[in-house]
CSV table of C-alpha atoms and ligand atoms in Angstrom, one decimal:
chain,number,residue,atom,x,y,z
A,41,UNK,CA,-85.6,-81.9,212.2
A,42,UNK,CA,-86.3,-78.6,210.5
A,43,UNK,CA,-89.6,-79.0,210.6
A,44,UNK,CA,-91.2,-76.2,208.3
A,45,UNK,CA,-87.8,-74.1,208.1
A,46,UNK,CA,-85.4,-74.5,205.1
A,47,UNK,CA,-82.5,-74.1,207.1
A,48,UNK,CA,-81.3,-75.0,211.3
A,49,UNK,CA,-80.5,-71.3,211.3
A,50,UNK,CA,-83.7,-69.8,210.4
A,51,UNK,CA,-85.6,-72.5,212.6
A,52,UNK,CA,-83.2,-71.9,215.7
A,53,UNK,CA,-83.4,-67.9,214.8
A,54,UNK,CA,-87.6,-68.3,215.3
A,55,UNK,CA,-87.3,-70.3,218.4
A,56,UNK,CA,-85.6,-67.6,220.2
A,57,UNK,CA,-88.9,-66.2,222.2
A,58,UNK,CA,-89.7,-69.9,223.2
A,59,UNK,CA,-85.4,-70.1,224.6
A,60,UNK,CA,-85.7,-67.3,225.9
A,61,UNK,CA,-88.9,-67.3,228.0
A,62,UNK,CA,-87.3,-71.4,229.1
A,63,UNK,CA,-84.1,-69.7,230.1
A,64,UNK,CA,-86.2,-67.5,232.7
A,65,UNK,CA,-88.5,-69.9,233.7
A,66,UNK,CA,-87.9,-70.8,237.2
A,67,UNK,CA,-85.4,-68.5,237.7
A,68,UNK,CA,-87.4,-65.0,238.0
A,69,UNK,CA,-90.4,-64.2,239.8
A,70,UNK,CA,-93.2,-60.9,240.7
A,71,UNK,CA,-90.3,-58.9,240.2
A,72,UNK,CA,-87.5,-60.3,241.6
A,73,UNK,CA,-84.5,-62.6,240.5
A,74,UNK,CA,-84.9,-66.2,242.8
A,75,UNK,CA,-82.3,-66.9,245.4
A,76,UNK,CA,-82.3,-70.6,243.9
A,77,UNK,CA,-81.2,-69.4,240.3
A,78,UNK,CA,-77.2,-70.1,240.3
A,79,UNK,CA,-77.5,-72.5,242.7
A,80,UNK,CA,-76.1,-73.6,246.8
A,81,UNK,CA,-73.3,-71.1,247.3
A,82,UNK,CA,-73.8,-68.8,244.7
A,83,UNK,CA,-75.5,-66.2,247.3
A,84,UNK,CA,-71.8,-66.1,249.6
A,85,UNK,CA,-69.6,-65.9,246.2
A,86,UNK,CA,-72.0,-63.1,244.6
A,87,UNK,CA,-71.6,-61.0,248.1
A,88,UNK,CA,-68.1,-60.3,247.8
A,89,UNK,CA,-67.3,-60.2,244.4
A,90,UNK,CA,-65.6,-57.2,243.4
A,91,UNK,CA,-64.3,-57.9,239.8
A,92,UNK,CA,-66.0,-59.9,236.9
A,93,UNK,CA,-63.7,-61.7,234.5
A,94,UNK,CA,-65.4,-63.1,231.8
A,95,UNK,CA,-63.5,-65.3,229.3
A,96,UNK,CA,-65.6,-66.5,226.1
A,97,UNK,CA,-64.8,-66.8,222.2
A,98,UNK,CA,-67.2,-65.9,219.0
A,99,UNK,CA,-70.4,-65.3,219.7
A,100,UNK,CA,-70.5,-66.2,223.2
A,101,UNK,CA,-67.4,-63.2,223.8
A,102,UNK,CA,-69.8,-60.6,221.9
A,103,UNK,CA,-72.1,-61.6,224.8
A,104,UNK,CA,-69.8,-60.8,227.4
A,105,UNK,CA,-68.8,-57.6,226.1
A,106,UNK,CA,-72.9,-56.6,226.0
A,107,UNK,CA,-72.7,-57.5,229.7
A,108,UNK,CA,-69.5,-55.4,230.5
A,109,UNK,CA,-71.4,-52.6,230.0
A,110,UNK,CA,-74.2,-53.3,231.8
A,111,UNK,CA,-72.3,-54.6,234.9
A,112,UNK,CA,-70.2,-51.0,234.7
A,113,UNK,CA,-73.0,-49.2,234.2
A,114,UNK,CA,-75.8,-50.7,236.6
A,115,UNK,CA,-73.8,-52.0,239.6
A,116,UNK,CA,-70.5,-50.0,239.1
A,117,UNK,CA,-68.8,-53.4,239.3
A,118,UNK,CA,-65.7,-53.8,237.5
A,119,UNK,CA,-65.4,-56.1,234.8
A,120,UNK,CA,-63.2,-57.0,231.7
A,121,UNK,CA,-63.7,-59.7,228.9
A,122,UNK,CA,-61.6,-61.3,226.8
A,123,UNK,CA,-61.2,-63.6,224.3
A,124,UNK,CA,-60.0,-67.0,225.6
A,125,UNK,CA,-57.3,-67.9,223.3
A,126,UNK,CA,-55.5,-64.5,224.5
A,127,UNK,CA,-56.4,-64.5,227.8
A,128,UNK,CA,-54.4,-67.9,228.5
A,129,UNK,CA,-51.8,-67.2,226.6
A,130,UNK,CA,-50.8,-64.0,228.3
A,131,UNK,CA,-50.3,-64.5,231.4
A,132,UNK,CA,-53.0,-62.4,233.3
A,133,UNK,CA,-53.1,-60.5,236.3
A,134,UNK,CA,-56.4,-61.7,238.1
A,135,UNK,CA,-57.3,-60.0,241.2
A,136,UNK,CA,-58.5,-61.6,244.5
A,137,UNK,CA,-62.5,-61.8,245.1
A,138,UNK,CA,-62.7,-61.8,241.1
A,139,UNK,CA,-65.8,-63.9,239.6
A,140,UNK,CA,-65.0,-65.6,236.5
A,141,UNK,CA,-67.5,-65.9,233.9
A,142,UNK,CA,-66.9,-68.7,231.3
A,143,UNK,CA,-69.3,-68.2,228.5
A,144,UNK,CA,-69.9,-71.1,226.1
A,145,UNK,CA,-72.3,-72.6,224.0
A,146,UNK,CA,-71.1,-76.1,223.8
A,147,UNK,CA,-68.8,-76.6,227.3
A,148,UNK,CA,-66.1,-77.8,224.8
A,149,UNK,CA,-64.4,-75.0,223.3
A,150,UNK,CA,-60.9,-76.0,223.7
A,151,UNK,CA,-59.6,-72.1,223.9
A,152,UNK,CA,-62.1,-71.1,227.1
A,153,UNK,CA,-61.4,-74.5,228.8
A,154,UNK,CA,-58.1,-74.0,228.8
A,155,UNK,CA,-58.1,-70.8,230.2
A,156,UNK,CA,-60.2,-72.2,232.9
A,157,UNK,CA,-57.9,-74.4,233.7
A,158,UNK,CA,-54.9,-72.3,234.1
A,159,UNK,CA,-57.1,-70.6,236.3
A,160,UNK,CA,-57.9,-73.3,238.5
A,161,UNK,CA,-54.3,-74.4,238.7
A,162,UNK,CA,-53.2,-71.0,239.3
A,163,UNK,CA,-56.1,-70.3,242.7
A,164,UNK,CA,-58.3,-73.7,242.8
A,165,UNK,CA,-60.2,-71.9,245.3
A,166,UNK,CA,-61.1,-69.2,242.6
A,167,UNK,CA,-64.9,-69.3,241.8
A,168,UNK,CA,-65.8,-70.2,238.2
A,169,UNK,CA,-69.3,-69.8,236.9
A,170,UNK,CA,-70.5,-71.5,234.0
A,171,UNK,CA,-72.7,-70.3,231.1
A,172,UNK,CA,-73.3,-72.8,229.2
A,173,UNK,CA,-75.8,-74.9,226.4
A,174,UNK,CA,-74.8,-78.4,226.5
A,175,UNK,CA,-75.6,-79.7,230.4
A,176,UNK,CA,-73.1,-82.8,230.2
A,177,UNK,CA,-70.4,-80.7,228.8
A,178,UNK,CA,-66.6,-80.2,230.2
A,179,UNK,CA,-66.9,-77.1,230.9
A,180,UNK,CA,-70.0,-77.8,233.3
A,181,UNK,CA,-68.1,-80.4,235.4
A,182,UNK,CA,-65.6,-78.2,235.7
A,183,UNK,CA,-67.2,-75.1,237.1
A,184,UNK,CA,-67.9,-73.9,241.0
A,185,UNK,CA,-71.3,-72.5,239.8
A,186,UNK,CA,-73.2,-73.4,237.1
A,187,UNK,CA,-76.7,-71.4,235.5
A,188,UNK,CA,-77.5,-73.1,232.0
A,189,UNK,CA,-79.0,-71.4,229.1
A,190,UNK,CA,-81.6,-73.3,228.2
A,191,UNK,CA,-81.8,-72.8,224.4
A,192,UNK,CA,-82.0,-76.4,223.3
A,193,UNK,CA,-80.1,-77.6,220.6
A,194,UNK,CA,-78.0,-75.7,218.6
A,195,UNK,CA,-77.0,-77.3,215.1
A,196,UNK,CA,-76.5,-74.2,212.5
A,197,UNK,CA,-73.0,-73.7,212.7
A,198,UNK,CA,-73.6,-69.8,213.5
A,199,UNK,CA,-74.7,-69.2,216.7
A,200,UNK,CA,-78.4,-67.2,217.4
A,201,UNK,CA,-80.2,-68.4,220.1
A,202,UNK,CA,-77.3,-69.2,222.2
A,203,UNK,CA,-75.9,-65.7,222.2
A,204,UNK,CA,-79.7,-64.2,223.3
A,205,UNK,CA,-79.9,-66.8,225.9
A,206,UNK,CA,-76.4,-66.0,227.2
A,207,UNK,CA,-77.7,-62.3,226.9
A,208,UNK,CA,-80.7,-63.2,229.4
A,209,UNK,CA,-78.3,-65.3,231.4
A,210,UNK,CA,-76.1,-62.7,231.9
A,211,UNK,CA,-78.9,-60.5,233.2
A,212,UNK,CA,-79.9,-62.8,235.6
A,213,UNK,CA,-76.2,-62.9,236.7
A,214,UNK,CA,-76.4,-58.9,236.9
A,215,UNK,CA,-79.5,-59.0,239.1
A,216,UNK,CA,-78.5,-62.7,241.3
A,217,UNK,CA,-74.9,-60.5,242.0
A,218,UNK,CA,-77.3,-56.9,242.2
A,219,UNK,CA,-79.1,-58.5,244.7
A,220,UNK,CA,-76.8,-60.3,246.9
A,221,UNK,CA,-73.8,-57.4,247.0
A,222,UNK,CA,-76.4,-54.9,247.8
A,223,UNK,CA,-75.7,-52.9,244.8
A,224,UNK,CA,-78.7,-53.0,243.3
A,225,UNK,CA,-81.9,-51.2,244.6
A,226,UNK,CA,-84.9,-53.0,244.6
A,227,UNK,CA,-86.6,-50.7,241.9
A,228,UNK,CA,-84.2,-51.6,239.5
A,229,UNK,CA,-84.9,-55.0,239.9
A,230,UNK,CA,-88.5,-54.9,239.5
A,231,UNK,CA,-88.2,-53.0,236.6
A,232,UNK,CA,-85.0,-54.9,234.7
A,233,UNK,CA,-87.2,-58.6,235.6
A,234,UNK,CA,-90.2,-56.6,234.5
A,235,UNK,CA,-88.2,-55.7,231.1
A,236,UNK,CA,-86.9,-59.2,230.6
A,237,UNK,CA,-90.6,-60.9,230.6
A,238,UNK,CA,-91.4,-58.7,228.2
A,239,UNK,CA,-88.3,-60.2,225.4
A,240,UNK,CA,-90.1,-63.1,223.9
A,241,UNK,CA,-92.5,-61.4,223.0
A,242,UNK,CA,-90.6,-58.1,221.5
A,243,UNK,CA,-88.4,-60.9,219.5
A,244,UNK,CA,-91.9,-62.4,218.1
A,245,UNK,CA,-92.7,-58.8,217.0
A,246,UNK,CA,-89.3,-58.5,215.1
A,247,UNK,CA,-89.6,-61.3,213.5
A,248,UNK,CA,-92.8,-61.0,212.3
A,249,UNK,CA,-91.0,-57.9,210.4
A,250,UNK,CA,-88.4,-60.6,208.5
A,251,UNK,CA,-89.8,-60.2,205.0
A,252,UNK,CA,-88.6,-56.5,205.2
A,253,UNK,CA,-85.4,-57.6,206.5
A,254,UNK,CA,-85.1,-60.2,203.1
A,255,UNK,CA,-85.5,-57.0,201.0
A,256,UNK,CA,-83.0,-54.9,202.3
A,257,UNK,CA,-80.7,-58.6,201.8
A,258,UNK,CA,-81.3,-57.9,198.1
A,259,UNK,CA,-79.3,-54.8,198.1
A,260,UNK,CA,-76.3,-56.6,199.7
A,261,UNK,CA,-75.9,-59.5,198.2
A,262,UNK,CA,-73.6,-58.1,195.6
A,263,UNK,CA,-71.1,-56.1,197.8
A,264,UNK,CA,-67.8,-57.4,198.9
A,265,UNK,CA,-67.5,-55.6,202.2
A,266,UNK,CA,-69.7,-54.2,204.8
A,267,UNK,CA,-68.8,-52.1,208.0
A,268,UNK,CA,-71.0,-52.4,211.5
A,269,UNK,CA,-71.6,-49.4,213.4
A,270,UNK,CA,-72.8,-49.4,217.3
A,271,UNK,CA,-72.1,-46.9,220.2
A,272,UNK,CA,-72.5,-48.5,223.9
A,273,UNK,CA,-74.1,-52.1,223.9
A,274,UNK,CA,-74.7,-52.2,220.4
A,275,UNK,CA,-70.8,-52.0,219.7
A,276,UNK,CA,-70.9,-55.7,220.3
A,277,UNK,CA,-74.1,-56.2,218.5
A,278,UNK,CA,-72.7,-54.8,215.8
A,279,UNK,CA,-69.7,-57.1,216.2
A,280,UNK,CA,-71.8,-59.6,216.3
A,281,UNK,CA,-73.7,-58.8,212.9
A,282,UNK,CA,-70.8,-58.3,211.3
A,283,UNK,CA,-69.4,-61.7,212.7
A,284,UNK,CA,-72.7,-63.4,211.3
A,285,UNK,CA,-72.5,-61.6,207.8
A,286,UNK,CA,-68.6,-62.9,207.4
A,287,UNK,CA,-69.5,-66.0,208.4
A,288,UNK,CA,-72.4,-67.8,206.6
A,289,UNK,CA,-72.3,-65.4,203.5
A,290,UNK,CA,-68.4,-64.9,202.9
A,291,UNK,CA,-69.1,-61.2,203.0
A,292,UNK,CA,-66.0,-58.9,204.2
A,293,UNK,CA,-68.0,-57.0,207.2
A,294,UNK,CA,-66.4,-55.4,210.0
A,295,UNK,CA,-67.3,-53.3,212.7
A,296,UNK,CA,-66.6,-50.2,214.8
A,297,UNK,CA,-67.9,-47.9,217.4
A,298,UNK,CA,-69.3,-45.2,215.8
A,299,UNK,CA,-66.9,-42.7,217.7
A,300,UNK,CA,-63.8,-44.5,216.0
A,301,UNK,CA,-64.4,-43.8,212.4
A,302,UNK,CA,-62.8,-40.2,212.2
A,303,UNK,CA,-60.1,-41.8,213.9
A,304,UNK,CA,-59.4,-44.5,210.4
A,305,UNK,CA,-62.2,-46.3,208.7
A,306,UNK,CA,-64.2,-43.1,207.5
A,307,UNK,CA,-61.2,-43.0,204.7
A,308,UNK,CA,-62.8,-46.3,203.7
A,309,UNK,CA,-66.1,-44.8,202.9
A,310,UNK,CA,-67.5,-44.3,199.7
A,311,UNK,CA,-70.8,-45.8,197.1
A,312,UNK,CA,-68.9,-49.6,197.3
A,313,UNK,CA,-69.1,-49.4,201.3
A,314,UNK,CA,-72.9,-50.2,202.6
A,315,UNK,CA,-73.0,-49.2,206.3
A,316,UNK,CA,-75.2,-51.2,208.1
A,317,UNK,CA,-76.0,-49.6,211.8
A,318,UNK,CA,-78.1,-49.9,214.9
A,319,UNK,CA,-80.2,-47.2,216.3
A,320,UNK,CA,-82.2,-47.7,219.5
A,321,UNK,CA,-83.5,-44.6,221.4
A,322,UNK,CA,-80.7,-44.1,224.0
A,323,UNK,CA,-78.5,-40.9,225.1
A,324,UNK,CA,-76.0,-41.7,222.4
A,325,UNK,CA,-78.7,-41.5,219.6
A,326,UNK,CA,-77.6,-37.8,219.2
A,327,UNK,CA,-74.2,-38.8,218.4
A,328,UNK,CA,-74.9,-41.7,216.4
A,329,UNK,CA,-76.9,-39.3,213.7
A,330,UNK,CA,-74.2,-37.6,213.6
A,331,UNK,CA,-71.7,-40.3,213.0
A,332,UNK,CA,-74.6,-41.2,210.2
A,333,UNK,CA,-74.3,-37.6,208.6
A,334,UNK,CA,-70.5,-38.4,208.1
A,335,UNK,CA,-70.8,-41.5,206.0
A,336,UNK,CA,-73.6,-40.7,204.3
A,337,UNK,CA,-72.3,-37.2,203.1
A,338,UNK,CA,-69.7,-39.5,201.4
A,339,UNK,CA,-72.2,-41.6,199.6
A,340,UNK,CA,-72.3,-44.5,201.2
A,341,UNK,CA,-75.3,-47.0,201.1
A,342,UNK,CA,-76.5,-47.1,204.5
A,343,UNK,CA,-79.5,-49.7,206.5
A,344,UNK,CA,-80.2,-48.3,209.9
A,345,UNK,CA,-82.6,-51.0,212.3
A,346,UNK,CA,-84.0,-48.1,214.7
A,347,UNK,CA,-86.2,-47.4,217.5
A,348,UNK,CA,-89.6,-46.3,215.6
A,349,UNK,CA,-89.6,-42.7,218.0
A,350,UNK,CA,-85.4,-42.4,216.6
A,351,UNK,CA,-86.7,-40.2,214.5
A,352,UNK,CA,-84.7,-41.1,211.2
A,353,UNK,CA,-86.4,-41.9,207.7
A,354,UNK,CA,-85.5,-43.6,204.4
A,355,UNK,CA,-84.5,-41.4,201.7
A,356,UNK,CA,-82.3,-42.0,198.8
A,357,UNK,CA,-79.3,-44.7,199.7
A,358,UNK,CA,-81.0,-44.8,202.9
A,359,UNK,CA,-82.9,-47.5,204.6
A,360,UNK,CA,-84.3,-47.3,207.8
A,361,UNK,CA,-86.1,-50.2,209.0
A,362,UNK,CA,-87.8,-49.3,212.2
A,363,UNK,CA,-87.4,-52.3,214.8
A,364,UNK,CA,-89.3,-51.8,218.5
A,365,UNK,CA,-89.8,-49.0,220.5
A,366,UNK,CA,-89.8,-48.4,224.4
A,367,UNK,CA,-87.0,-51.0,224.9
A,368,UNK,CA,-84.4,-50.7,228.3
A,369,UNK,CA,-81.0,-50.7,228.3
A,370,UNK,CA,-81.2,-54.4,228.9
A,371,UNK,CA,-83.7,-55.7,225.8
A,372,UNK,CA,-82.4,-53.7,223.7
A,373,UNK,CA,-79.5,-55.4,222.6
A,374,UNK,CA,-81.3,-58.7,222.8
A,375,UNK,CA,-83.9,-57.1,220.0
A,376,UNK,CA,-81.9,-55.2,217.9
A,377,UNK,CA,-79.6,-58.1,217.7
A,378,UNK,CA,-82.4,-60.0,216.1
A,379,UNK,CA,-82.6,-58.3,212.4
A,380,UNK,CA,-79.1,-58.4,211.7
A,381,UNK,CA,-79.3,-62.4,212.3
A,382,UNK,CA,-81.8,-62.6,209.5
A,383,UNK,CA,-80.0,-59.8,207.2
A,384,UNK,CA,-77.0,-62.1,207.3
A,385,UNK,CA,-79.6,-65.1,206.9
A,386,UNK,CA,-81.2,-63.8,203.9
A,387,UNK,CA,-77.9,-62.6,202.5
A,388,UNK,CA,-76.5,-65.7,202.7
A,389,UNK,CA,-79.7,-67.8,201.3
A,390,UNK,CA,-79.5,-65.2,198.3
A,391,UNK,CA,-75.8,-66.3,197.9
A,392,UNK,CA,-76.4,-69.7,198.0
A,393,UNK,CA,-74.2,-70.8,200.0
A,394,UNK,CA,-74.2,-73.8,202.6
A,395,UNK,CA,-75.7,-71.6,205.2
A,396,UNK,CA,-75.9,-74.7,208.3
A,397,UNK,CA,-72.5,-75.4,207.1
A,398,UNK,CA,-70.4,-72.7,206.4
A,399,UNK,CA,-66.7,-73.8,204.9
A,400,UNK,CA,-63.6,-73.9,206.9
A,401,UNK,CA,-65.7,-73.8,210.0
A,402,UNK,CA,-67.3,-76.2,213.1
A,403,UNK,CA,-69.7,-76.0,215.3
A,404,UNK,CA,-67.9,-76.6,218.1
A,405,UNK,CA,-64.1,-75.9,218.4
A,406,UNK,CA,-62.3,-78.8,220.2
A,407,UNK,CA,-58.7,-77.9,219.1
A,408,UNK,CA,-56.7,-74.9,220.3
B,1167,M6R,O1,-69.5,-73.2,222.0
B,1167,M6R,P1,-68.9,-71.8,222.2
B,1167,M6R,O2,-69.9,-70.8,222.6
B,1167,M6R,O3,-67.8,-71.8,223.2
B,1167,M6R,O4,-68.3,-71.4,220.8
B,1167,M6R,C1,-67.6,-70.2,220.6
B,1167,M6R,C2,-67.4,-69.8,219.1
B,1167,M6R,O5,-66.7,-70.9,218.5
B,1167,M6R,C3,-68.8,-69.6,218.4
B,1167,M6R,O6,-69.6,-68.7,219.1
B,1167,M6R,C4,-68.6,-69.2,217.0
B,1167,M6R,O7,-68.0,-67.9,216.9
B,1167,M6R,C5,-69.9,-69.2,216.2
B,1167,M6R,N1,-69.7,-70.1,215.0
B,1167,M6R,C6,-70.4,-67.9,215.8
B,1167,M6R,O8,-71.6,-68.0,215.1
């Protein structure tokens, strides 16, 4: 049922403070991550990990590249992710004592189970945690370890409350593996759980700013292409707006880390290319206004979502919606991600097309 929403996507896009704070419940508590939250065993496996594989497609793989960075960056663990459907097929090297992640909305996705698979034939002893939507799903039975995203049902074909569910899930997996490998100090987990009850609440507040986000839709609607820009975690968040934009509206959109584009795309710039970017107040802001002054000095239309202290204003050609302020390296991608779900929304309602249903496309891919 849609209830008062015209569309599964904008409904499942608003219910993502209530998924989110359900996906914590239980599972976090006066500042710490709870030894129950992955569940008998996971304690041992999480003590002597010393790689992360995670293998996802879509949506759920822009998740797991979010999390690459923080597991890097946070507990210096190694960790790689890659799309199922070339992981499988390339014969991997998968080092002992390596946790793999499989990230998936449905449990069904024919690419990431089959990877699992392979994996499981090649090492069954090899421990395989789950991230998954749909509790009775293939992927779930056949998993060591198992934390669920608890997002509810998912119907639009494009994917929004998954992915920030997985997001949260895969901080909990950064603090549950922070926690019982010792690489995490204790601060750092008061102040990352601290952070994370704070998330419903920061999404409310950016969606209460939609209606600006519908006018800066109006200015899009007409181009054939877009390009994403992001630096850090928001490479994949730009990934993953430019995944959403291509997908529901038909719109050519693809993104790059800001540091690549004097290395090819920049040559695509000009008045016909809108750049749509993401700006939260981090050490790479510096570079990113820089990467800005490139594209914009060529006359390109550009739509920056920004922290409000980013410093960066609207001027001619340029829109700058401010977003939050004061978020950590954790929220923020979860937040920022948030507008360019309801740009490609309002872009698509604008377009008319079958926005649940996009063409050539299902909700949950069963074949290889
Ligand atoms: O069910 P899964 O998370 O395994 O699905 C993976 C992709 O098929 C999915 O995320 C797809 O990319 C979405 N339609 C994106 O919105």
């Amino acid at each position: 049922d849609r209830g008062q929403f015209r569309h599964f996507m904008l409904k499942e896009i608003h219910e993502q403070p209530q998924a989110i704070a359900d996906t914590l419940e239980g599972r976090i508590a006066h500042g710490h991550i709870l030894p129950a939250a992955f569940g008998v065993g996971a304690d041992e496996i999480f003590a002597s990990v010393e790689r992360v594989q995670i293998i996802a497609c879509g949506t759920s793989y822009h998740a797991g590249m979010v999390a690459r960075y923080w597991f890097e960056d946070i507990l210096r663990l190694p960790c790689a992710v890659e799309v199922a459907s070339e992981f499988h097929y390339r014969n991997p090297v998968v080092s002992p004592n390596t946790l793999i992640v499989a990230l998936s909305q449905s449990g069904e996705t024919a690419d990431t189970l089959a990877a699992i698979r392979m994996l499981k034939r090649e090492d069954p002893k090899r421990p395989v945690l789950a991230i998954c939507n749909a509790p009775e799903s293939s992927l779930v039975r056949e998993s060591d370890l198992v934390l669920m995203t608890r997002a509810g049902p998912e119907i639009s074909v494009a994917s929004t409350k998954a992915f920030s569910t997985q997001l949260v899930s895969l901080a909990l997996l950064l603090l549950a593996i922070g926690r019982a490998s010792g690489r995490m100090e204790e601060a750092e987990e008061q102040r990352i759980v601290a952070g994370l009850e704070k998330v419903p609440g920061r999404i409310q507040d950016a969606l209460d700013h939609g209606d600006r986000v519908r006018e800066l839709a109006e200015l899009l609607v007409e181009k054939e292409h877009a390009l994403f820009l992001g630096r850090g975690p928001m490479y994949p968040i730009a990934m993953e707006g430019a995944l959403k934009l291509k997908e529901i509206s038909y719109i050519h959109a693809e993104a790059y880390p800001a540091g690549e584009l004097k290395h090819g795309p920049l040559a695509l710039i000009d008045e016909t290319m809108p750049v749509i970017t993401i700006a939260p107040q981090n050490e790479l802001l510096d570079k990113l206004k820089s990467n800005i002054a490139e594209v914009t000095a060529r006359g390109a239309e550009l739509f920056v979502f920004a922290d409000e202290r980013a410093g960066l204003h609207s001027a001619d050609f340029t829109h700058v919606l401010p977003v939050t302020s004061h978020v950590g390296r954790i929220s923020a991608p979860i937040i920022f991600n948030i507008p360019l779900q309801l740009l490609a929304y309002h872009v698509a309602v604008l377009k008319g097309t079958d926005v649940d249903q996009p063409r050539n496309l299902a909700k949950s891919v069963t074949v290889e």
